[in-house]
PDB file of C-alpha atoms in Angstrom:
ATOM      1  CA  MET A  12      90.585  86.770 145.220  1.00 88.00           C
ATOM      2  CA  SER A  13      90.817  88.108 142.098  1.00 91.00           C
ATOM      3  CA  SER A  14      89.255  91.203 140.764  1.00 94.00           C
ATOM      4  CA  ARG A  15      87.400  89.144 138.586  1.00 93.00           C
ATOM      5  CA  GLU A  16      85.901  86.108 141.102  1.00 92.00           C
ATOM      6  CA  ILE A  17      84.420  89.614 143.070  1.00 91.00           C
ATOM      7  CA  ALA A  18      82.662  91.233 139.565  1.00 92.00           C
ATOM      8  CA  GLU A  19      81.166  87.933 138.847  1.00 91.00           C
ATOM      9  CA  LEU A  20      79.566  87.338 142.210  1.00 87.00           C
ATOM     10  CA  THR A  21      78.687  90.334 142.991  1.00 85.00           C
ATOM     11  CA  GLY A  22      77.544  91.050 139.954  1.00 87.00           C
ATOM     12  CA  SER A  23      78.900  93.723 139.046  1.00 90.00           C
ATOM     13  CA  THR A  24      81.278  94.704 136.077  1.00 94.00           C
ATOM     14  CA  HIS A  25      84.761  94.021 136.482  1.00 93.00           C
ATOM     15  CA  ASP A  26      85.260  97.960 134.991  1.00 94.00           C
ATOM     16  CA  ASN A  27      84.093  98.657 138.508  1.00 93.00           C
ATOM     17  CA  VAL A  28      85.092  96.215 140.846  1.00 93.00           C
ATOM     18  CA  LEU A  29      88.705  97.928 139.229  1.00 94.00           C
ATOM     19  CA  LYS A  30      88.080 101.544 140.206  1.00 94.00           C
ATOM     20  CA  THR A  31      86.755 100.098 143.709  1.00 92.00           C
ATOM     21  CA  VAL A  32      89.756  99.011 144.454  1.00 93.00           C
ATOM     22  CA  ARG A  33      91.847 101.494 142.715  1.00 93.00           C
ATOM     23  CA  ASN A  34      90.436 104.263 145.299  1.00 91.00           C
ATOM     24  CA  LEU A  35      90.137 101.861 148.012  1.00 90.00           C
ATOM     25  CA  ALA A  36      94.739 101.278 147.789  1.00 91.00           C
ATOM     26  CA  HIS A  37      95.174 105.159 146.681  1.00 92.00           C
ATOM     27  CA  ARG A  38      93.951 105.855 149.920  1.00 91.00           C
ATOM     28  CA  GLY A  39      95.900 103.315 151.575  1.00 90.00           C
ATOM     29  CA  VAL A  40      92.842 101.597 152.401  1.00 89.00           C
ATOM     30  CA  ILE A  41      94.349  98.088 150.769  1.00 90.00           C
ATOM     31  CA  SER A  42      97.306  96.952 149.103  1.00 86.00           C
ATOM     32  CA  GLY A  43      96.926  96.904 145.667  1.00 75.00           C
ATOM     33  CA  ASN A  44      98.656  93.960 143.720  1.00 83.00           C
ATOM     34  CA  GLU A  45      97.832  94.757 140.279  1.00 87.00           C
ATOM     35  CA  ALA A  46      98.264  91.449 137.545  1.00 87.00           C
ATOM     36  CA  PRO A  47      97.525  91.130 134.899  1.00 88.00           C
ATOM     37  CA  TYR A  48      95.232  89.108 133.224  1.00 87.00           C
ATOM     38  CA  ILE A  49      95.467  87.571 129.685  1.00 89.00           C
ATOM     39  CA  HIS A  50      91.466  86.681 128.642  1.00 86.00           C
ATOM     40  CA  PRO A  51      91.149  83.291 126.883  1.00 87.00           C
ATOM     41  CA  GLN A  52      89.096  83.946 124.657  1.00 90.00           C
ATOM     42  CA  ASN A  53      90.777  86.866 123.084  1.00 92.00           C
ATOM     43  CA  GLY A  54      94.224  86.852 123.995  1.00 90.00           C
ATOM     44  CA  GLN A  55      94.299  90.019 125.294  1.00 91.00           C
ATOM     45  CA  THR A  56      95.950  91.108 128.204  1.00 92.00           C
ATOM     46  CA  TYR A  57      93.880  93.231 131.186  1.00 91.00           C
ATOM     47  CA  SER A  58      94.233  94.043 134.502  1.00 92.00           C
ATOM     48  CA  ALA A  59      93.405  92.886 137.612  1.00 94.00           C
ATOM     49  CA  PHE A  60      93.991  92.792 141.429  1.00 94.00           C
ATOM     50  CA  ARG A  61      94.872  89.401 143.527  1.00 92.00           C
ATOM     51  CA  LEU A  62      93.331  90.417 147.108  1.00 92.00           C
ATOM     52  CA  SER A  63      93.493  89.000 150.721  1.00 90.00           C
ATOM     53  CA  TYR A  64      90.808  88.076 152.425  1.00 85.00           C
ATOM     54  CA  ARG A  65      91.062  91.283 154.343  1.00 87.00           C
ATOM     55  CA  ASP A  66      90.661  93.177 151.534  1.00 91.00           C
ATOM     56  CA  THR A  67      88.168  91.058 149.877  1.00 89.00           C
ATOM     57  CA  MET A  68      85.784  91.878 152.361  1.00 85.00           C
ATOM     58  CA  VAL A  69      87.020  95.452 153.045  1.00 86.00           C
ATOM     59  CA  VAL A  70      86.269  96.846 149.347  1.00 88.00           C
ATOM     60  CA  VAL A  71      82.690  94.303 149.495  1.00 84.00           C
ATOM     61  CA  SER A  72      81.722  95.387 152.279  1.00 79.00           C
ATOM     62  CA  GLY A  73      79.687  98.795 150.375  1.00 74.00           C
ATOM     63  CA  TYR A  74      77.774  96.223 148.897  1.00 74.00           C
ATOM     64  CA  SER A  75      75.013  94.357 150.537  1.00 74.00           C
ATOM     65  CA  VAL A  76      74.626  91.992 152.623  1.00 75.00           C
ATOM     66  CA  GLU A  77      73.904  88.770 150.462  1.00 79.00           C
ATOM     67  CA  LEU A  78      76.384  90.014 148.294  1.00 76.00           C
ATOM     68  CA  ARG A  79      78.920  89.109 150.816  1.00 76.00           C
ATOM     69  CA  ALA A  80      77.753  86.477 152.255  1.00 82.00           C
ATOM     70  CA  ARG A  81      78.492  85.465 148.224  1.00 81.00           C
ATOM     71  CA  ILE A  82      82.372  86.596 149.025  1.00 79.00           C
ATOM     72  CA  ILE A  83      82.618  84.894 152.576  1.00 83.00           C
ATOM     73  CA  ASP A  84      81.560  81.290 151.041  1.00 86.00           C
ATOM     74  CA  ARG A  85      83.315  81.759 147.958  1.00 85.00           C
ATOM     75  CA  TRP A  86      86.653  82.434 150.928  1.00 83.00           C
ATOM     76  CA  GLN A  87      85.253  79.159 153.103  1.00 86.00           C
ATOM     77  CA  GLU A  88      85.956  77.131 150.201  1.00 87.00           C
ATOM     78  CA  LEU A  89      89.038  78.739 148.555  1.00 83.00           C
ATOM     79  CA  GLY A  90      90.456  77.521 153.065  1.00 81.00           C
ATOM     80  CA  ALA A  91      88.130  74.119 151.798  1.00 78.00           C
ATOM     81  CA  GLN A  92      90.900  73.564 148.728  1.00 77.00           C
ATOM     82  CA  GLN A  93      93.917  73.997 151.501  1.00 71.00           C
ATOM     83  CA  ALA A  94      93.291  72.493 154.071  1.00 59.00           C
ATOM     84  CA  PRO A  95      96.358  70.899 155.549  1.00 60.00           C
ATOM     85  CA  ALA A  96      96.809  67.260 154.847  1.00 58.00           C
ATOM     86  CA  PHE A  97      98.204  67.275 158.807  1.00 61.00           C
ATOM     87  CA  ALA A  98      94.758  67.227 161.244  1.00 68.00           C
ATOM     88  CA  LEU A  99      95.530  68.157 164.765  1.00 74.00           C
ATOM     89  CA  PRO A 100      95.233  65.780 167.027  1.00 76.00           C
ATOM     90  CA  GLN A 101      91.685  66.840 169.452  1.00 82.00           C
ATOM     91  CA  THR A 102      91.773  64.480 172.642  1.00 87.00           C
ATOM     92  CA  MET A 103      94.693  62.833 174.337  1.00 85.00           C
ATOM     93  CA  GLY A 104      94.389  59.662 173.666  1.00 85.00           C
ATOM     94  CA  GLU A 105      94.791  60.878 169.162  1.00 81.00           C
ATOM     95  CA  ALA A 106      97.444  62.786 171.229  1.00 79.00           C
ATOM     96  CA  LEU A 107     100.004  59.900 172.572  1.00 84.00           C
ATOM     97  CA  ARG A 108      98.949  58.070 169.523  1.00 85.00           C
ATOM     98  CA  LEU A 109     100.442  60.968 167.618  1.00 79.00           C
ATOM     99  CA  ALA A 110     102.998  61.137 169.689  1.00 80.00           C
ATOM    100  CA  ALA A 111     103.905  57.086 169.592  1.00 85.00           C
ATOM    101  CA  GLU A 112     102.985  56.886 165.583  1.00 83.00           C
ATOM    102  CA  SER A 113     105.709  59.296 165.024  1.00 80.00           C
ATOM    103  CA  TRP A 114     108.362  58.232 167.981  1.00 83.00           C
ATOM    104  CA  GLU A 115     108.520  55.198 165.496  1.00 85.00           C
ATOM    105  CA  ARG A 116     109.121  56.705 162.723  1.00 82.00           C
ATOM    106  CA  ALA A 117     111.533  58.244 163.836  1.00 79.00           C
ATOM    107  CA  GLU A 118     113.369  55.216 165.501  1.00 82.00           C
ATOM    108  CA  GLN A 119     113.197  53.542 162.210  1.00 80.00           C
ATOM    109  CA  ALA A 120     114.498  55.882 160.427  1.00 75.00           C
ATOM    110  CA  THR A 121     117.486  56.052 162.696  1.00 78.00           C
ATOM    111  CA  GLN A 122     117.994  52.245 162.862  1.00 78.00           C
ATOM    112  CA  LYS A 123     118.457  52.539 158.824  1.00 73.00           C
ATOM    113  CA  ALA A 124     120.626  54.939 159.103  1.00 71.00           C
ATOM    114  CA  ALA A 125     122.967  53.436 161.162  1.00 72.00           C
ATOM    115  CA  GLN A 126     122.487  49.401 158.804  1.00 74.00           C
ATOM    116  CA  LEU A 127     123.587  52.253 155.685  1.00 70.00           C
ATOM    117  CA  ASN A 128     126.510  52.775 157.820  1.00 66.00           C
ATOM    118  CA  ARG A 129     127.879  49.828 159.054  1.00 67.00           C
TER     119      ARG A 129
END
């Protein structure tokens, strides 16, 4: 999550979030992953940070409970956007079907390869 998102979600100014992040990074509490941000409206370059889940939680832990809840909700949204396309089987039947389908695909690939090599 970016420091700009944290400022927006918490209603804080980006400058105040940057101060907090820089202070915590200087103290070695979080990783400082500073990267330039180009403002789309004026084209100027500003500083921003990209923070891991852990570092985001450390930064906002001093804020109110409501703000922490908004940050956690946003991280859950981000996680849902990157959900894996592959879902783990939940039952023995699902696992067996998945194994059978995988075996069939491998068998078909082997047969196709054998035909191409003839």
